[in-house]
Amino acid sequence: MKFTCTKENLLRGLQLVGGVATKPSNLPILSHILIKAQDSGVALVSTNLEIAVTASVRAKVDKTGAFTVPAKTVVDFVSLLGEELVTVELEGQEVHIRGERSKTKIKGMPAEEYPVIPEVEQQHSYSISVDHFRDALSRVVFSAAKNDIRPELSGVYFGFFSNGNKGLVTAATDSYRLAESKVSVDQGDDEAACIVPARTVYEFVRLLSTAKEEQEKLVRLSVTENQIALRYDSLEVTSRLVDGQYPDYTQIIPAKFQTTLVAPIDLVQTMIKAASLFTTTGVNAVSFNIDAEEKTLKISSISTQTGEHESVLDSIEVIGETNNILLNHRYVLDGLQHMVSGEVELKMNSPEAPCVFKQKESDDYLYIVMPIRQ
């Protein structure tokens, strides 16, 4: 194996795949990156057996071959090179990396020991705007459960043209809050649904954020019964899916509301952050009091350790009845930070019922927080 490429191209490829490389005690090779020099170019591969990432690198290949090297070592070394041409050559059980002013030898492991990355059949295929897709994932993945007690809740629901929707619906919930985002699909119209592991979705977001300077505008998705594949420019990601049926979360979305408040998102965020300084650790309870007659929103909190706080926003739009609710401020802020500047609608029925947040005059994002029982 021998090839030459620019430091910029090599480092970018290594950084794309390096995030997946892990170091479990039973399979040390999973902390390695597989380097494959082929006639068509160089492919860099990493996997943790749940998700696999492949990045293509433009290079002049003098000799084909394959070998694995420790991810952290090779990424750290290549990042220290100057803006120069880099030659990578396999000699025995070592990879020699030479720049214009430095060279190194990195011990690795044979490519034959690396896990085989299965090909994903194109059973259901779609093309989606990369920006819209990345944003949709960012808006929901944080709501997925952080444990595997209920495996389906530790993933993100992907619904393609399901339940009467005209595009892709993504949703996640940990039973305390729920986030749903909708995005249009440019190509493909098959009805399909699956649960993608939250770890995979975070990796999708990371990779598409890293690669967003690319010229391609669309990301391509392929879904089968057990796997999902994402292809974008020189990048390919495959992942297993979560087994099981995602709960019908639409049942908890109220059809009608007793109270609707409309207020500037930035002002509401500031008020909540101020109130959060005076909450009991672990409970994070902040009170929202909506006065329909006075057209005001009062946000308050109290803590036996730090004191108490109250702030009032007046001259706002309130439709319906006077109401109040106690919410976890962390959950509310998590949702509001994914709404662009403008006005937020807070919709509720009672102190015991789910509270809905959505951006005014926009139906592509919905965020629900369950109340704290008073």
Short mmCIF file of C-alpha atoms in Angstrom, two decimals:
data_model
loop_
_atom_site.label_atom_id
_atom_site.label_comp_id
_atom_site.label_asym_id
_atom_site.label_seq_id
_atom_site.Cartn_x
_atom_site.Cartn_y
_atom_site.Cartn_z
CA MET A 1 0.00 0.00 0.00
CA LYS A 2 1.33 3.40 -0.98
CA PHE A 3 -0.39 6.67 -1.81
CA THR A 4 0.18 10.43 -1.79
CA CYS A 5 -2.39 13.13 -0.99
CA THR A 6 -2.66 16.57 0.57
CA LYS A 7 -2.57 16.88 4.34
CA GLU A 8 -5.92 18.73 4.17
CA ASN A 9 -7.74 15.90 2.38
CA LEU A 10 -6.23 13.17 4.56
CA LEU A 11 -6.93 14.96 7.84
CA ARG A 12 -10.49 15.77 6.88
CA GLY A 13 -11.18 12.12 6.05
CA LEU A 14 -9.56 10.92 9.25
CA GLN A 15 -11.57 13.37 11.36
CA LEU A 16 -14.83 12.32 9.70
CA VAL A 17 -14.37 8.64 10.51
CA GLY A 18 -12.33 8.98 13.71
CA GLY A 19 -15.28 9.98 15.87
CA VAL A 20 -16.75 6.48 15.68
CA ALA A 21 -13.56 4.59 16.60
CA THR A 22 -13.82 3.26 20.16
CA LYS A 23 -11.63 1.10 22.38
CA PRO A 24 -13.59 -1.76 23.96
CA SER A 25 -11.40 -4.18 25.88
CA ASN A 26 -12.58 -7.24 23.95
CA LEU A 27 -12.00 -5.81 20.44
CA PRO A 28 -8.99 -3.46 20.38
CA ILE A 29 -9.16 -3.20 16.59
CA LEU A 30 -12.33 -1.09 16.88
CA SER A 31 -10.11 1.75 18.08
CA HIS A 32 -8.38 1.62 14.67
CA ILE A 33 -9.15 3.19 11.31
CA LEU A 34 -9.05 0.91 8.29
CA ILE A 35 -7.13 2.48 5.38
CA LYS A 36 -7.89 0.98 1.96
CA ALA A 37 -5.84 2.16 -1.02
CA GLN A 38 -7.68 1.27 -4.23
CA ASP A 39 -7.26 2.13 -7.89
CA SER A 40 -10.16 4.59 -7.57
CA GLY A 41 -8.69 6.35 -4.49
CA VAL A 42 -8.37 5.88 -0.76
CA ALA A 43 -11.20 4.84 1.57
CA LEU A 44 -11.03 5.36 5.34
CA VAL A 45 -13.35 3.21 7.46
CA SER A 46 -14.29 3.03 11.15
CA THR A 47 -16.97 1.13 13.02
CA ASN A 48 -18.18 0.34 16.54
CA LEU A 49 -20.33 -2.56 15.26
CA GLU A 50 -23.48 -0.43 15.53
CA ILE A 51 -22.51 2.31 13.09
CA ALA A 52 -19.89 2.39 10.33
CA VAL A 53 -18.47 5.46 8.57
CA THR A 54 -16.59 5.46 5.27
CA ALA A 55 -14.91 8.56 3.82
CA SER A 56 -13.31 8.72 0.38
CA VAL A 57 -10.07 10.67 0.01
CA ARG A 58 -8.63 11.95 -3.28
CA ALA A 59 -5.12 10.55 -3.62
CA LYS A 60 -2.51 9.33 -6.10
CA VAL A 61 -2.33 5.58 -5.43
CA ASP A 62 1.01 3.97 -6.33
CA LYS A 63 0.27 0.61 -4.76
CA THR A 64 -3.06 -0.82 -3.61
CA GLY A 65 -3.49 -2.47 -0.21
CA ALA A 66 -5.13 -2.13 3.18
CA PHE A 67 -4.08 -1.83 6.84
CA THR A 68 -5.42 -0.47 10.14
CA VAL A 69 -3.85 2.13 12.44
CA PRO A 70 -4.91 3.51 15.86
CA ALA A 71 -7.39 6.33 15.24
CA LYS A 72 -6.20 8.79 17.89
CA THR A 73 -2.52 8.41 17.01
CA VAL A 74 -2.92 8.95 13.27
CA VAL A 75 -5.40 11.84 13.61
CA ASP A 76 -3.20 13.63 16.16
CA PHE A 77 -0.05 13.20 14.08
CA VAL A 78 -1.51 14.26 10.72
CA SER A 79 -3.09 17.33 12.33
CA LEU A 80 0.42 18.51 13.35
CA LEU A 81 1.79 18.39 9.81
CA GLY A 82 2.17 21.58 7.79
CA GLU A 83 0.14 22.32 4.66
CA GLU A 84 2.02 19.83 2.55
CA LEU A 85 1.83 16.63 0.53
CA VAL A 86 1.75 13.47 2.62
CA THR A 87 2.96 10.03 1.55
CA VAL A 88 1.49 6.98 3.31
CA GLU A 89 3.19 3.62 2.78
CA LEU A 90 2.80 0.21 4.40
CA GLU A 91 6.05 -1.57 5.29
CA GLY A 92 5.61 -4.81 7.21
CA GLN A 93 3.34 -4.16 10.20
CA GLU A 94 3.96 -0.39 10.22
CA VAL A 95 2.48 2.50 8.29
CA HIS A 96 5.10 5.11 7.32
CA ILE A 97 3.73 8.66 7.03
CA ARG A 98 6.07 11.21 5.50
CA GLY A 99 5.61 14.94 5.16
CA GLU A 100 8.08 17.46 3.79
CA ARG A 101 9.82 17.97 7.14
CA SER A 102 8.88 14.96 9.25
CA LYS A 103 8.16 11.26 9.14
CA THR A 104 6.74 8.69 11.51
CA LYS A 105 6.06 4.98 11.80
CA ILE A 106 2.74 3.84 13.29
CA LYS A 107 2.23 0.21 14.33
CA GLY A 108 -1.13 -1.23 13.33
CA MET A 109 -3.06 -4.44 12.72
CA PRO A 110 -3.83 -6.40 9.54
CA ALA A 111 -6.90 -5.36 7.54
CA GLU A 112 -8.09 -8.99 7.53
CA GLU A 113 -8.89 -8.69 11.24
CA TYR A 114 -11.17 -5.67 10.74
CA PRO A 115 -14.95 -6.32 10.89
CA VAL A 116 -16.70 -6.60 7.52
CA ILE A 117 -19.00 -3.64 6.81
CA PRO A 118 -22.25 -5.00 5.29
CA GLU A 119 -23.72 -3.33 2.23
CA VAL A 120 -27.18 -1.78 2.66
CA GLU A 121 -29.72 -2.66 0.00
CA GLN A 122 -31.61 0.28 -1.46
CA GLN A 123 -35.06 -0.97 -0.43
CA HIS A 124 -36.51 2.49 0.28
CA SER A 125 -34.50 5.47 -1.00
CA TYR A 126 -34.94 9.20 -0.45
CA SER A 127 -33.14 12.47 -1.15
CA ILE A 128 -33.52 15.37 1.30
CA SER A 129 -31.99 18.84 1.64
CA VAL A 130 -28.88 18.34 3.76
CA ASP A 131 -29.48 21.55 5.74
CA HIS A 132 -33.13 20.76 6.47
CA PHE A 133 -32.35 17.15 7.37
CA ARG A 134 -29.49 18.09 9.74
CA ASP A 135 -31.62 20.74 11.45
CA ALA A 136 -34.57 18.35 11.83
CA LEU A 137 -32.35 15.81 13.59
CA SER A 138 -30.76 18.45 15.85
CA ARG A 139 -34.22 19.59 16.95
CA VAL A 140 -35.36 16.18 18.23
CA VAL A 141 -32.44 13.89 19.17
CA PHE A 142 -31.82 15.50 22.57
CA SER A 143 -35.29 14.34 23.69
CA ALA A 144 -34.48 10.63 23.26
CA ALA A 145 -34.13 8.55 26.43
CA LYS A 146 -30.58 8.36 27.78
CA ASN A 147 -30.89 4.70 28.84
CA ASP A 148 -31.96 1.44 27.19
CA ILE A 149 -34.68 0.44 29.65
CA ARG A 150 -37.15 0.90 26.79
CA PRO A 151 -34.91 0.47 23.73
CA GLU A 152 -37.35 2.09 21.31
CA LEU A 153 -37.30 5.34 23.34
CA SER A 154 -33.49 5.46 23.14
CA GLY A 155 -33.83 6.04 19.40
CA VAL A 156 -35.34 8.60 17.04
CA TYR A 157 -38.47 7.77 15.06
CA PHE A 158 -38.19 8.27 11.28
CA GLY A 159 -41.56 8.22 9.50
CA PHE A 160 -41.46 8.59 5.71
CA PHE A 161 -44.88 9.52 4.31
CA SER A 162 -46.53 7.83 7.30
CA ASN A 163 -49.77 8.76 9.08
CA GLY A 164 -50.80 11.04 6.22
CA ASN A 165 -47.63 13.17 6.35
CA LYS A 166 -46.18 14.34 3.03
CA GLY A 167 -42.48 14.00 3.89
CA LEU A 168 -40.22 12.84 6.71
CA VAL A 169 -41.30 13.16 10.33
CA THR A 170 -38.66 12.71 13.05
CA ALA A 171 -39.60 12.43 16.71
CA ALA A 172 -38.02 11.55 20.04
CA THR A 173 -39.28 11.28 23.61
CA ASP A 174 -38.04 10.19 27.02
CA SER A 175 -41.59 10.24 28.50
CA TYR A 176 -40.95 13.64 30.12
CA ARG A 177 -40.76 15.66 26.92
CA LEU A 178 -41.34 15.09 23.22
CA ALA A 179 -39.90 16.78 20.13
CA GLU A 180 -41.25 16.39 16.60
CA SER A 181 -39.86 17.90 13.41
CA LYS A 182 -41.12 17.69 9.82
CA VAL A 183 -39.08 18.09 6.64
CA SER A 184 -39.97 17.77 2.97
CA VAL A 185 -38.48 15.00 0.81
CA ASP A 186 -37.05 15.96 -2.60
CA GLN A 187 -36.98 12.47 -4.10
CA GLY A 188 -38.69 9.22 -3.10
CA ASP A 189 -42.25 8.60 -1.96
CA ASP A 190 -42.23 5.13 -0.34
CA GLU A 191 -44.04 4.80 2.96
CA ALA A 192 -41.64 3.50 5.62
CA ALA A 193 -40.94 3.85 9.34
CA CYS A 194 -37.96 2.93 11.50
CA ILE A 195 -36.21 3.73 14.78
CA VAL A 196 -32.64 5.02 14.44
CA PRO A 197 -30.35 4.81 17.52
CA ALA A 198 -29.78 8.24 19.09
CA ARG A 199 -26.01 7.63 18.92
CA THR A 200 -26.33 7.23 15.16
CA VAL A 201 -28.41 10.40 14.86
CA TYR A 202 -25.82 12.39 16.83
CA GLU A 203 -23.19 11.04 14.43
CA PHE A 204 -25.33 12.05 11.43
CA VAL A 205 -25.52 15.60 12.82
CA ARG A 206 -21.78 15.74 13.56
CA LEU A 207 -20.77 14.47 10.15
CA LEU A 208 -23.19 16.64 8.19
CA SER A 209 -22.08 19.69 10.21
CA THR A 210 -18.42 18.90 9.49
CA ALA A 211 -19.12 18.37 5.79
CA LYS A 212 -21.52 21.28 5.25
CA GLU A 213 -19.05 23.23 3.12
CA GLU A 214 -19.51 20.64 0.38
CA GLN A 215 -21.28 21.63 -2.84
CA GLU A 216 -23.88 18.87 -2.68
CA LYS A 217 -27.28 20.09 -1.51
CA LEU A 218 -28.99 16.73 -0.97
CA VAL A 219 -28.33 13.84 1.39
CA ARG A 220 -29.37 10.37 0.24
CA LEU A 221 -30.98 7.87 2.63
CA SER A 222 -31.62 4.16 2.13
CA VAL A 223 -33.77 2.22 4.60
CA THR A 224 -34.21 -1.54 4.92
CA GLU A 225 -35.80 -3.69 7.60
CA ASN A 226 -32.66 -3.74 9.76
CA GLN A 227 -30.39 -0.94 8.55
CA ILE A 228 -30.21 2.66 7.40
CA ALA A 229 -27.55 4.17 5.14
CA LEU A 230 -26.71 7.84 4.64
CA ARG A 231 -24.67 9.01 1.66
CA TYR A 232 -23.41 12.55 1.22
CA ASP A 233 -20.60 13.63 -1.08
CA SER A 234 -17.58 11.42 -0.23
CA LEU A 235 -19.20 10.15 2.97
CA GLU A 236 -21.19 6.98 3.64
CA VAL A 237 -22.67 6.00 7.02
CA THR A 238 -24.46 2.73 7.77
CA SER A 239 -26.18 1.81 11.02
CA ARG A 240 -28.36 -0.88 12.46
CA LEU A 241 -31.89 0.06 13.47
CA VAL A 242 -33.59 -0.36 16.85
CA ASP A 243 -35.94 -3.33 16.94
CA GLY A 244 -39.50 -2.78 18.02
CA GLN A 245 -42.46 -0.52 17.41
CA TYR A 246 -42.28 3.17 18.26
CA PRO A 247 -45.18 4.22 20.55
CA ASP A 248 -47.97 6.27 18.97
CA TYR A 249 -46.83 9.55 20.50
CA THR A 250 -49.46 11.54 18.56
CA GLN A 251 -52.03 10.41 21.15
CA ILE A 252 -50.54 12.73 23.79
CA ILE A 253 -50.68 15.84 21.55
CA PRO A 254 -53.84 17.72 22.61
CA ALA A 255 -56.29 18.56 19.84
CA LYS A 256 -57.62 21.68 21.63
CA PHE A 257 -56.24 24.11 24.19
CA GLN A 258 -57.79 26.18 26.96
CA THR A 259 -54.99 28.79 26.88
CA THR A 260 -52.62 30.03 24.19
CA LEU A 261 -49.91 32.61 24.84
CA VAL A 262 -47.80 34.32 22.16
CA ALA A 263 -44.54 36.00 23.23
CA PRO A 264 -41.03 36.80 21.89
CA ILE A 265 -38.81 33.71 22.14
CA ASP A 266 -35.72 35.61 23.32
CA LEU A 267 -37.55 37.38 26.17
CA VAL A 268 -39.13 34.14 27.40
CA GLN A 269 -35.73 32.40 27.32
CA THR A 270 -34.14 35.20 29.35
CA MET A 271 -36.93 35.08 31.94
CA ILE A 272 -36.61 31.30 32.31
CA LYS A 273 -32.82 31.51 32.67
CA ALA A 274 -33.20 34.09 35.44
CA ALA A 275 -35.77 31.94 37.26
CA SER A 276 -33.54 28.87 36.89
CA LEU A 277 -31.01 30.44 39.27
CA PHE A 278 -33.54 30.04 42.08
CA THR A 279 -34.73 26.46 41.68
CA THR A 280 -34.17 23.34 43.75
CA THR A 281 -31.43 21.17 42.25
CA GLY A 282 -32.84 18.06 40.63
CA VAL A 283 -36.39 19.37 40.46
CA ASN A 284 -35.69 22.47 38.32
CA ALA A 285 -39.26 23.68 38.80
CA VAL A 286 -40.27 27.02 37.29
CA SER A 287 -43.85 28.32 37.50
CA PHE A 288 -45.61 29.79 34.45
CA ASN A 289 -48.64 31.93 35.30
CA ILE A 290 -50.71 33.26 32.38
CA ASP A 291 -53.28 35.98 33.15
CA ALA A 292 -55.85 36.25 30.37
CA GLU A 293 -57.35 39.50 31.67
CA GLU A 294 -54.09 41.35 32.30
CA LYS A 295 -52.44 39.82 29.19
CA THR A 296 -49.33 38.92 31.20
CA LEU A 297 -46.94 36.03 31.69
CA LYS A 298 -45.34 35.67 35.12
CA ILE A 299 -42.40 33.28 35.49
CA SER A 300 -41.30 32.57 39.05
CA SER A 301 -39.26 30.16 41.13
CA ILE A 302 -38.32 29.56 44.73
CA SER A 303 -35.47 27.73 46.46
CA THR A 304 -34.77 27.21 50.14
CA GLN A 305 -31.05 27.49 49.38
CA THR A 306 -30.76 30.49 47.03
CA GLY A 307 -33.97 32.52 47.43
CA GLU A 308 -36.81 33.35 45.06
CA HIS A 309 -37.41 35.16 41.76
CA GLU A 310 -40.28 36.59 39.73
CA SER A 311 -40.43 38.35 36.38
CA VAL A 312 -43.43 39.58 34.40
CA LEU A 313 -43.93 40.06 30.66
CA ASP A 314 -46.93 42.25 29.84
CA SER A 315 -48.80 43.47 26.75
CA ILE A 316 -48.66 40.02 25.17
CA GLU A 317 -51.24 38.07 23.23
CA VAL A 318 -53.29 35.65 25.36
CA ILE A 319 -56.16 33.63 23.91
CA GLY A 320 -58.51 31.75 26.21
CA GLU A 321 -58.44 31.34 29.98
CA THR A 322 -56.12 32.29 32.84
CA ASN A 323 -53.91 29.29 33.57
CA ASN A 324 -50.71 28.13 35.28
CA ILE A 325 -48.28 25.26 35.07
CA LEU A 326 -45.05 24.07 36.72
CA LEU A 327 -42.32 22.95 34.30
CA ASN A 328 -38.73 21.74 34.37
CA HIS A 329 -36.74 24.76 33.12
CA ARG A 330 -34.04 22.58 31.54
CA TYR A 331 -36.58 20.81 29.37
CA VAL A 332 -38.23 24.06 28.27
CA LEU A 333 -34.92 25.75 27.37
CA ASP A 334 -33.79 22.65 25.44
CA GLY A 335 -36.76 23.08 23.13
CA LEU A 336 -36.74 26.87 22.83
CA GLN A 337 -33.09 26.98 21.75
CA HIS A 338 -34.07 25.08 18.61
CA MET A 339 -36.61 27.72 17.58
CA VAL A 340 -35.26 30.58 15.46
CA SER A 341 -35.89 34.17 16.50
CA GLY A 342 -39.49 35.31 16.45
CA GLU A 343 -42.46 34.46 18.63
CA VAL A 344 -43.28 31.27 20.47
CA GLU A 345 -46.75 29.92 21.15
CA LEU A 346 -47.24 28.29 24.55
CA LYS A 347 -50.40 26.16 24.55
CA MET A 348 -51.88 24.44 27.59
CA ASN A 349 -55.07 23.07 29.13
CA SER A 350 -54.38 22.60 32.85
CA PRO A 351 -51.57 22.27 35.41
CA GLU A 352 -51.73 18.47 34.96
CA ALA A 353 -51.81 18.26 31.16
CA PRO A 354 -48.94 18.37 28.61
CA CYS A 355 -47.75 21.85 27.59
CA VAL A 356 -47.00 22.52 23.91
CA PHE A 357 -44.43 24.95 22.50
CA LYS A 358 -44.28 25.83 18.82
CA GLN A 359 -43.04 28.70 16.73
CA LYS A 360 -45.78 31.07 15.65
CA GLU A 361 -47.07 30.48 12.11
CA SER A 362 -44.89 27.40 11.68
CA ASP A 363 -45.96 23.76 11.87
CA ASP A 364 -42.64 22.07 11.15
CA TYR A 365 -41.55 21.81 14.81
CA LEU A 366 -43.48 20.85 17.92
CA TYR A 367 -42.13 20.50 21.47
CA ILE A 368 -44.11 19.10 24.41
CA VAL A 369 -43.15 19.17 28.09
CA MET A 370 -44.95 17.18 30.78
CA PRO A 371 -45.77 19.23 33.90
CA ILE A 372 -44.27 18.73 37.33
CA ARG A 373 -47.05 17.50 39.62
CA GLN A 374 -47.80 20.18 42.20
#
